């Protein structure tokens, strides 16, 4: 069952009515097909109009939806032959950041991304997608491995930020993030990053300094969470909606400002309503981007990547 967000309540009422009518039809053999059809059309229209005019804060809620597809969902539906690789060869394996060899529409790639988990147990296991130093060092290792074998790198970014715990700081969190960003910029193979949910702070940039940066239609990308920004500016997280508006966190704002290169459409009502369709749309977009980058030499890729990020804000 879909978990409805606050702004989806009118849709929830309609869909509950449809469910009730189907139950009546099944139990009492009453012909209510025409009424069900009318309500379904109305529900679809309302859902489409609602999602066509979401505010930045509402998009933030969609990006955080508990049923939104994560790394493992995209691996299952957009890629094949995934061979996970673990460990940073220094300390441990961080399950908040996963990666390995995969195949995308016949092309072998190195796939790396954040995994948040989809229930309490898996969220704890994956630390809610908040990477630790060993996670970013694992990503560096996998990127270097991809360069050695001449494989393009694809990253799926979905994190509220890198893990802020004291143990992460003790193990060199800032240095690991900086080294991961540096590794992205130095790659002599094509790299495409996709913000599939939340793109939070340096924890996101460390996997997103790519030749092409894409965003799912209802993803968000920012230097700090709206709540964190509101707490700094207004001393209260209750101003999060205002902060989200001011920071321009949406894919539409960031595309206009040339921070990202492409917006990947989602199914009506968000990727959480149809993860399989969302994965197929993402896979098609990634294939197109990698086809375009495949003709460039290593030096051209590095130069273009550096120029792309130096041009932001210029």
mmCIF file of N, CA and C in Angstrom, residues 115-213:
data_model
loop_
_atom_site.group_PDB
_atom_site.id
_atom_site.type_symbol
_atom_site.label_atom_id
_atom_site.label_comp_id
_atom_site.label_asym_id
_atom_site.label_seq_id
_atom_site.Cartn_x
_atom_site.Cartn_y
_atom_site.Cartn_z
ATOM 1 N N UNK A 115 22.820 3.390 -0.377
ATOM 2 C CA UNK A 115 21.658 2.561 -0.082
ATOM 3 C C UNK A 115 21.107 2.956 1.289
ATOM 4 N N UNK A 116 19.829 3.376 1.325
ATOM 5 C CA UNK A 116 19.207 3.815 2.579
ATOM 6 C C UNK A 116 18.511 2.683 3.330
ATOM 7 N N UNK A 117 18.094 1.639 2.611
ATOM 8 C CA UNK A 117 17.281 0.600 3.238
ATOM 9 C C UNK A 117 15.811 0.933 3.110
ATOM 10 N N UNK A 118 14.951 -0.094 3.290
ATOM 11 C CA UNK A 118 13.515 0.113 3.093
ATOM 12 C C UNK A 118 12.649 -0.292 4.277
ATOM 13 N N UNK A 119 13.276 -0.713 5.366
ATOM 14 C CA UNK A 119 12.541 -0.952 6.608
ATOM 15 C C UNK A 119 13.510 -0.688 7.766
ATOM 16 N N UNK A 120 13.007 -0.777 8.989
ATOM 17 C CA UNK A 120 13.838 -0.400 10.128
ATOM 18 C C UNK A 120 15.146 -1.185 10.174
ATOM 19 N N UNK A 121 15.063 -2.498 10.004
ATOM 20 C CA UNK A 121 16.259 -3.334 10.087
ATOM 21 C C UNK A 121 17.279 -2.981 9.015
ATOM 22 N N UNK A 122 16.821 -2.845 7.766
ATOM 23 C CA UNK A 122 17.759 -2.553 6.676
ATOM 24 C C UNK A 122 18.271 -1.119 6.735
ATOM 25 N N UNK A 123 17.455 -0.196 7.244
ATOM 26 C CA UNK A 123 17.926 1.186 7.378
ATOM 27 C C UNK A 123 19.058 1.285 8.389
ATOM 28 N N UNK A 124 18.929 0.555 9.475
ATOM 29 C CA UNK A 124 20.012 0.530 10.461
ATOM 30 C C UNK A 124 21.244 -0.132 9.856
ATOM 31 N N UNK A 125 21.036 -1.233 9.152
ATOM 32 C CA UNK A 125 22.136 -1.959 8.515
ATOM 33 C C UNK A 125 22.915 -1.057 7.556
ATOM 34 N N UNK A 126 22.190 -0.251 6.786
ATOM 35 C CA UNK A 126 22.812 0.623 5.798
ATOM 36 C C UNK A 126 23.036 2.047 6.320
ATOM 37 N N UNK A 127 22.847 2.239 7.619
ATOM 38 C CA UNK A 127 23.092 3.528 8.263
ATOM 39 C C UNK A 127 22.342 4.672 7.575
ATOM 40 N N UNK A 128 21.128 4.373 7.092
ATOM 41 C CA UNK A 128 20.261 5.386 6.471
ATOM 42 C C UNK A 128 20.928 6.073 5.276
ATOM 43 N N UNK A 129 21.869 5.378 4.648
ATOM 44 C CA UNK A 129 22.533 5.948 3.477
ATOM 45 C C UNK A 129 23.590 6.986 3.791
ATOM 46 N N UNK A 130 23.971 7.115 5.049
ATOM 47 C CA UNK A 130 24.995 8.106 5.436
ATOM 48 C C UNK A 130 26.361 7.431 5.468
ATOM 49 N N UNK A 131 27.169 7.725 4.465
ATOM 50 C CA UNK A 131 28.448 7.071 4.315
ATOM 51 C C UNK A 131 29.467 7.470 5.360
ATOM 52 N N UNK A 132 30.320 6.511 5.716
ATOM 53 C CA UNK A 132 31.448 6.735 6.614
ATOM 54 C C UNK A 132 32.731 6.788 5.786
ATOM 55 N N UNK A 133 33.857 7.140 6.378
ATOM 56 C CA UNK A 133 35.095 7.240 5.592
ATOM 57 C C UNK A 133 35.406 5.983 4.787
ATOM 58 N N UNK A 134 35.172 4.817 5.407
ATOM 59 C CA UNK A 134 35.463 3.571 4.691
ATOM 60 C C UNK A 134 34.564 3.394 3.474
ATOM 61 N N UNK A 135 33.364 3.988 3.503
ATOM 62 C CA UNK A 135 32.483 3.920 2.342
ATOM 63 C C UNK A 135 33.027 4.734 1.182
ATOM 64 N N UNK A 136 33.492 5.932 1.474
ATOM 65 C CA UNK A 136 34.038 6.783 0.418
ATOM 66 C C UNK A 136 35.375 6.244 -0.084
ATOM 67 N N UNK A 137 36.153 5.618 0.808
ATOM 68 C CA UNK A 137 37.409 4.997 0.363
ATOM 69 C C UNK A 137 37.133 3.762 -0.490
ATOM 70 N N UNK A 138 36.048 3.049 -0.182
ATOM 71 C CA UNK A 138 35.636 1.948 -1.057
ATOM 72 C C UNK A 138 35.265 2.484 -2.430
ATOM 73 N N UNK A 139 34.531 3.597 -2.466
ATOM 74 C CA UNK A 139 34.148 4.189 -3.752
ATOM 75 C C UNK A 139 35.387 4.569 -4.563
ATOM 76 N N UNK A 140 36.398 5.124 -3.891
ATOM 77 C CA UNK A 140 37.647 5.470 -4.578
ATOM 78 C C UNK A 140 38.284 4.222 -5.172
ATOM 79 N N UNK A 141 38.320 3.156 -4.382
ATOM 80 C CA UNK A 141 38.912 1.896 -4.853
ATOM 81 C C UNK A 141 38.191 1.378 -6.085
ATOM 82 N N UNK A 142 36.859 1.461 -6.081
ATOM 83 C CA UNK A 142 36.084 0.964 -7.208
ATOM 84 C C UNK A 142 36.244 1.852 -8.436
ATOM 85 N N UNK A 143 36.352 3.160 -8.227
ATOM 86 C CA UNK A 143 36.585 4.052 -9.363
ATOM 87 C C UNK A 143 37.940 3.779 -10.001
ATOM 88 N N UNK A 144 38.954 3.570 -9.174
ATOM 89 C CA UNK A 144 40.286 3.263 -9.703
ATOM 90 C C UNK A 144 40.285 1.920 -10.435
ATOM 91 N N UNK A 145 39.521 0.971 -9.929
ATOM 92 C CA UNK A 145 39.393 -0.322 -10.593
ATOM 93 C C UNK A 145 38.708 -0.165 -11.948
ATOM 94 N N UNK A 146 37.685 0.666 -12.001
ATOM 95 C CA UNK A 146 36.989 0.925 -13.262
ATOM 96 C C UNK A 146 37.932 1.544 -14.282
ATOM 97 N N UNK A 147 38.759 2.497 -13.836
ATOM 98 C CA UNK A 147 39.714 3.140 -14.740
ATOM 99 C C UNK A 147 40.718 2.123 -15.276
ATOM 100 N N UNK A 148 41.132 1.193 -14.421
ATOM 101 C CA UNK A 148 42.105 0.183 -14.828
ATOM 102 C C UNK A 148 41.550 -0.702 -15.938
ATOM 103 N N UNK A 149 40.252 -1.011 -15.868
ATOM 104 C CA UNK A 149 39.635 -1.883 -16.867
ATOM 105 C C UNK A 149 38.911 -1.112 -17.970
ATOM 106 N N UNK A 150 38.984 0.227 -17.928
ATOM 107 C CA UNK A 150 38.353 1.038 -18.967
ATOM 108 C C UNK A 150 36.842 1.012 -18.943
ATOM 109 N N UNK A 151 36.248 0.881 -17.757
ATOM 110 C CA UNK A 151 34.805 0.826 -17.623
ATOM 111 C C UNK A 151 34.231 2.174 -17.217
ATOM 112 N N UNK A 152 33.127 2.606 -17.808
ATOM 113 C CA UNK A 152 32.469 3.831 -17.355
ATOM 114 C C UNK A 152 31.937 3.652 -15.936
ATOM 115 N N UNK A 153 31.844 4.759 -15.217
ATOM 116 C CA UNK A 153 31.363 4.745 -13.834
ATOM 117 C C UNK A 153 29.986 5.401 -13.773
ATOM 118 N N UNK A 154 29.055 4.736 -13.121
ATOM 119 C CA UNK A 154 27.710 5.271 -12.879
ATOM 120 C C UNK A 154 27.503 5.330 -11.375
ATOM 121 N N UNK A 155 27.091 6.489 -10.868
ATOM 122 C CA UNK A 155 26.811 6.609 -9.434
ATOM 123 C C UNK A 155 25.366 7.032 -9.213
ATOM 124 N N UNK A 156 24.733 6.421 -8.203
ATOM 125 C CA UNK A 156 23.361 6.746 -7.818
ATOM 126 C C UNK A 156 23.420 7.376 -6.430
ATOM 127 N N UNK A 157 23.158 8.658 -6.365
ATOM 128 C CA UNK A 157 23.334 9.429 -5.132
ATOM 129 C C UNK A 157 22.003 9.559 -4.402
ATOM 130 N N UNK A 158 22.003 9.179 -3.134
ATOM 131 C CA UNK A 158 20.776 9.271 -2.337
ATOM 132 C C UNK A 158 21.153 9.278 -0.859
ATOM 133 N N UNK A 159 21.488 10.447 -0.349
ATOM 134 C CA UNK A 159 21.928 10.550 1.044
ATOM 135 C C UNK A 159 21.575 11.917 1.604
ATOM 136 N N UNK A 160 21.228 11.949 2.872
ATOM 137 C CA UNK A 160 21.001 13.236 3.529
ATOM 138 C C UNK A 160 22.318 13.915 3.846
ATOM 139 N N UNK A 161 23.410 13.173 3.744
ATOM 140 C CA UNK A 161 24.743 13.690 4.008
ATOM 141 C C UNK A 161 25.634 12.590 4.558
ATOM 142 N N UNK A 162 26.924 12.841 4.589
ATOM 143 C CA UNK A 162 27.848 11.866 5.165
ATOM 144 C C UNK A 162 27.592 11.728 6.664
ATOM 145 N N UNK A 163 27.924 10.565 7.211
ATOM 146 C CA UNK A 163 27.678 10.302 8.627
ATOM 147 C C UNK A 163 28.465 11.283 9.493
ATOM 148 N N UNK A 164 27.782 11.998 10.435
ATOM 149 C CA UNK A 164 28.448 13.034 11.238
ATOM 150 C C UNK A 164 28.968 12.555 12.593
ATOM 151 N N UNK A 165 28.970 11.253 12.841
ATOM 152 C CA UNK A 165 29.375 10.738 14.142
ATOM 153 C C UNK A 165 30.848 10.942 14.430
ATOM 154 N N UNK A 166 31.188 10.934 15.708
ATOM 155 C CA UNK A 166 32.564 11.202 16.122
ATOM 156 C C UNK A 166 33.526 10.146 15.591
ATOM 157 N N UNK A 167 33.060 8.879 15.489
ATOM 158 C CA UNK A 167 33.955 7.839 14.988
ATOM 159 C C UNK A 167 34.322 8.064 13.526
ATOM 160 N N UNK A 168 33.395 8.641 12.755
ATOM 161 C CA UNK A 168 33.693 8.963 11.363
ATOM 162 C C UNK A 168 34.725 10.076 11.283
ATOM 163 N N UNK A 169 34.596 11.061 12.152
ATOM 164 C CA UNK A 169 35.576 12.148 12.182
ATOM 165 C C UNK A 169 36.944 11.622 12.587
ATOM 166 N N UNK A 170 36.962 10.699 13.537
ATOM 167 C CA UNK A 170 38.236 10.124 13.987
ATOM 168 C C UNK A 170 38.927 9.355 12.865
ATOM 169 N N UNK A 171 38.157 8.792 11.951
ATOM 170 C CA UNK A 171 38.736 8.012 10.860
ATOM 171 C C UNK A 171 38.931 8.842 9.594
ATOM 172 N N UNK A 172 38.763 10.149 9.680
ATOM 173 C CA UNK A 172 39.098 11.026 8.556
ATOM 174 C C UNK A 172 37.983 11.251 7.564
ATOM 175 N N UNK A 173 36.790 11.591 8.059
ATOM 176 C CA UNK A 173 35.637 11.774 7.176
ATOM 177 C C UNK A 173 35.880 12.846 6.115
ATOM 178 N N UNK A 174 36.350 14.023 6.535
ATOM 179 C CA UNK A 174 36.540 15.127 5.592
ATOM 180 C C UNK A 174 37.566 14.765 4.521
ATOM 181 N N UNK A 175 38.648 14.130 4.950
ATOM 182 C CA UNK A 175 39.688 13.740 3.993
ATOM 183 C C UNK A 175 39.159 12.709 3.005
ATOM 184 N N UNK A 176 38.368 11.755 3.490
ATOM 185 C CA UNK A 176 37.817 10.721 2.613
ATOM 186 C C UNK A 176 36.874 11.318 1.571
ATOM 187 N N UNK A 177 36.048 12.274 1.993
ATOM 188 C CA UNK A 177 35.125 12.932 1.063
ATOM 189 C C UNK A 177 35.908 13.714 0.015
ATOM 190 N N UNK A 178 36.935 14.438 0.462
ATOM 191 C CA UNK A 178 37.756 15.218 -0.467
ATOM 192 C C UNK A 178 38.464 14.303 -1.467
ATOM 193 N N UNK A 179 38.996 13.181 -0.989
ATOM 194 C CA UNK A 179 39.696 12.240 -1.873
ATOM 195 C C UNK A 179 38.731 11.599 -2.872
ATOM 196 N N UNK A 180 37.523 11.333 -2.435
ATOM 197 C CA UNK A 180 36.537 10.748 -3.337
ATOM 198 C C UNK A 180 36.153 11.737 -4.435
ATOM 199 N N UNK A 181 35.966 12.989 -4.054
ATOM 200 C CA UNK A 181 35.674 14.034 -5.044
ATOM 201 C C UNK A 181 36.826 14.158 -6.035
ATOM 202 N N UNK A 182 38.046 14.138 -5.507
ATOM 203 C CA UNK A 182 39.238 14.211 -6.353
ATOM 204 C C UNK A 182 39.304 13.028 -7.312
ATOM 205 N N UNK A 183 38.971 11.838 -6.815
ATOM 206 C CA UNK A 183 39.000 10.641 -7.659
ATOM 207 C C UNK A 183 38.003 10.754 -8.806
ATOM 208 N N UNK A 184 36.814 11.299 -8.518
ATOM 209 C CA UNK A 184 35.819 11.517 -9.577
ATOM 210 C C UNK A 184 36.392 12.421 -10.665
ATOM 211 N N UNK A 185 36.985 13.521 -10.256
ATOM 212 C CA UNK A 185 37.483 14.511 -11.210
ATOM 213 C C UNK A 185 38.659 13.993 -12.028
ATOM 214 N N UNK A 186 39.403 13.027 -11.483
ATOM 215 C CA UNK A 186 40.610 12.529 -12.154
ATOM 216 C C UNK A 186 40.346 11.331 -13.056
ATOM 217 N N UNK A 187 39.113 10.826 -13.097
ATOM 218 C CA UNK A 187 38.812 9.627 -13.878
ATOM 219 C C UNK A 187 39.026 9.849 -15.375
ATOM 220 N N UNK A 188 39.728 8.914 -15.998
ATOM 221 C CA UNK A 188 39.948 8.988 -17.441
ATOM 222 C C UNK A 188 38.930 8.146 -18.201
ATOM 223 N N UNK A 189 37.854 7.776 -17.527
ATOM 224 C CA UNK A 189 36.745 7.045 -18.157
ATOM 225 C C UNK A 189 35.464 7.856 -17.962
ATOM 226 N N UNK A 190 34.449 7.616 -18.783
ATOM 227 C CA UNK A 190 33.196 8.371 -18.632
ATOM 228 C C UNK A 190 32.568 8.153 -17.248
ATOM 229 N N UNK A 191 31.984 9.216 -16.697
ATOM 230 C CA UNK A 191 31.288 9.106 -15.414
ATOM 231 C C UNK A 191 29.975 9.869 -15.481
ATOM 232 N N UNK A 192 28.905 9.192 -15.092
ATOM 233 C CA UNK A 192 27.577 9.812 -15.036
ATOM 234 C C UNK A 192 27.027 9.603 -13.633
ATOM 235 N N UNK A 193 26.590 10.684 -12.993
ATOM 236 C CA UNK A 193 26.003 10.618 -11.657
ATOM 237 C C UNK A 193 24.523 10.973 -11.743
ATOM 238 N N UNK A 194 23.729 10.306 -10.918
ATOM 239 C CA UNK A 194 22.294 10.598 -10.873
ATOM 240 C C UNK A 194 21.873 10.817 -9.430
ATOM 241 N N UNK A 195 21.258 11.957 -9.156
ATOM 242 C CA UNK A 195 20.650 12.202 -7.853
ATOM 243 C C UNK A 195 19.277 11.543 -7.912
ATOM 244 N N UNK A 196 19.125 10.388 -7.258
ATOM 245 C CA UNK A 196 17.873 9.642 -7.377
ATOM 246 C C UNK A 196 16.892 9.959 -6.252
ATOM 247 N N UNK A 197 17.376 10.549 -5.159
ATOM 248 C CA UNK A 197 16.513 10.913 -4.039
ATOM 249 C C UNK A 197 17.000 12.211 -3.428
ATOM 250 N N UNK A 198 17.691 12.095 -2.296
ATOM 251 C CA UNK A 198 18.315 13.257 -1.676
ATOM 252 C C UNK A 198 19.781 13.355 -2.096
ATOM 253 N N UNK A 199 20.218 14.533 -2.411
ATOM 254 C CA UNK A 199 21.641 14.789 -2.631
ATOM 255 C C UNK A 199 22.072 15.795 -1.586
ATOM 256 N N UNK A 200 22.632 15.300 -0.488
ATOM 257 C CA UNK A 200 22.929 16.172 0.641
ATOM 258 C C UNK A 200 24.409 16.441 0.839
ATOM 259 N N UNK A 201 24.810 17.694 0.692
ATOM 260 C CA UNK A 201 26.119 18.185 1.105
ATOM 261 C C UNK A 201 27.275 17.438 0.439
ATOM 262 N N UNK A 202 28.448 17.453 1.111
ATOM 263 C CA UNK A 202 29.632 16.808 0.550
ATOM 264 C C UNK A 202 29.480 15.312 0.411
ATOM 265 N N UNK A 203 28.606 14.730 1.222
ATOM 266 C CA UNK A 203 28.358 13.297 1.112
ATOM 267 C C UNK A 203 27.802 12.919 -0.235
ATOM 268 N N UNK A 204 27.118 13.856 -0.898
ATOM 269 C CA UNK A 204 26.597 13.623 -2.246
ATOM 270 C C UNK A 204 27.631 13.994 -3.299
ATOM 271 N N UNK A 205 28.268 15.149 -3.133
ATOM 272 C CA UNK A 205 29.241 15.621 -4.129
ATOM 273 C C UNK A 205 30.376 14.619 -4.311
ATOM 274 N N UNK A 206 30.741 13.915 -3.237
ATOM 275 C CA UNK A 206 31.839 12.953 -3.294
ATOM 276 C C UNK A 206 31.598 11.844 -4.307
ATOM 277 N N UNK A 207 30.344 11.629 -4.687
ATOM 278 C CA UNK A 207 30.018 10.642 -5.714
ATOM 279 C C UNK A 207 29.384 11.282 -6.941
ATOM 280 N N UNK A 208 29.378 12.607 -6.997
ATOM 281 C CA UNK A 208 28.636 13.278 -8.073
ATOM 282 C C UNK A 208 29.461 14.272 -8.876
ATOM 283 N N UNK A 209 30.785 14.243 -8.746
ATOM 284 C CA UNK A 209 31.627 15.145 -9.538
ATOM 285 C C UNK A 209 31.894 14.491 -10.891
ATOM 286 N N UNK A 210 30.843 14.366 -11.681
ATOM 287 C CA UNK A 210 30.869 13.561 -12.909
ATOM 288 C C UNK A 210 30.838 14.414 -14.169
ATOM 289 N N UNK A 211 31.054 13.740 -15.319
ATOM 290 C CA UNK A 211 30.933 14.436 -16.598
ATOM 291 C C UNK A 211 29.518 14.926 -16.833
ATOM 292 N N UNK A 212 28.556 14.095 -16.457
ATOM 293 C CA UNK A 212 27.150 14.451 -16.595
ATOM 294 C C UNK A 212 26.454 14.172 -15.277
ATOM 295 N N UNK A 213 25.713 15.155 -14.793
ATOM 296 C CA UNK A 213 24.974 15.009 -13.537
ATOM 297 C C UNK A 213 23.491 15.096 -13.857
#
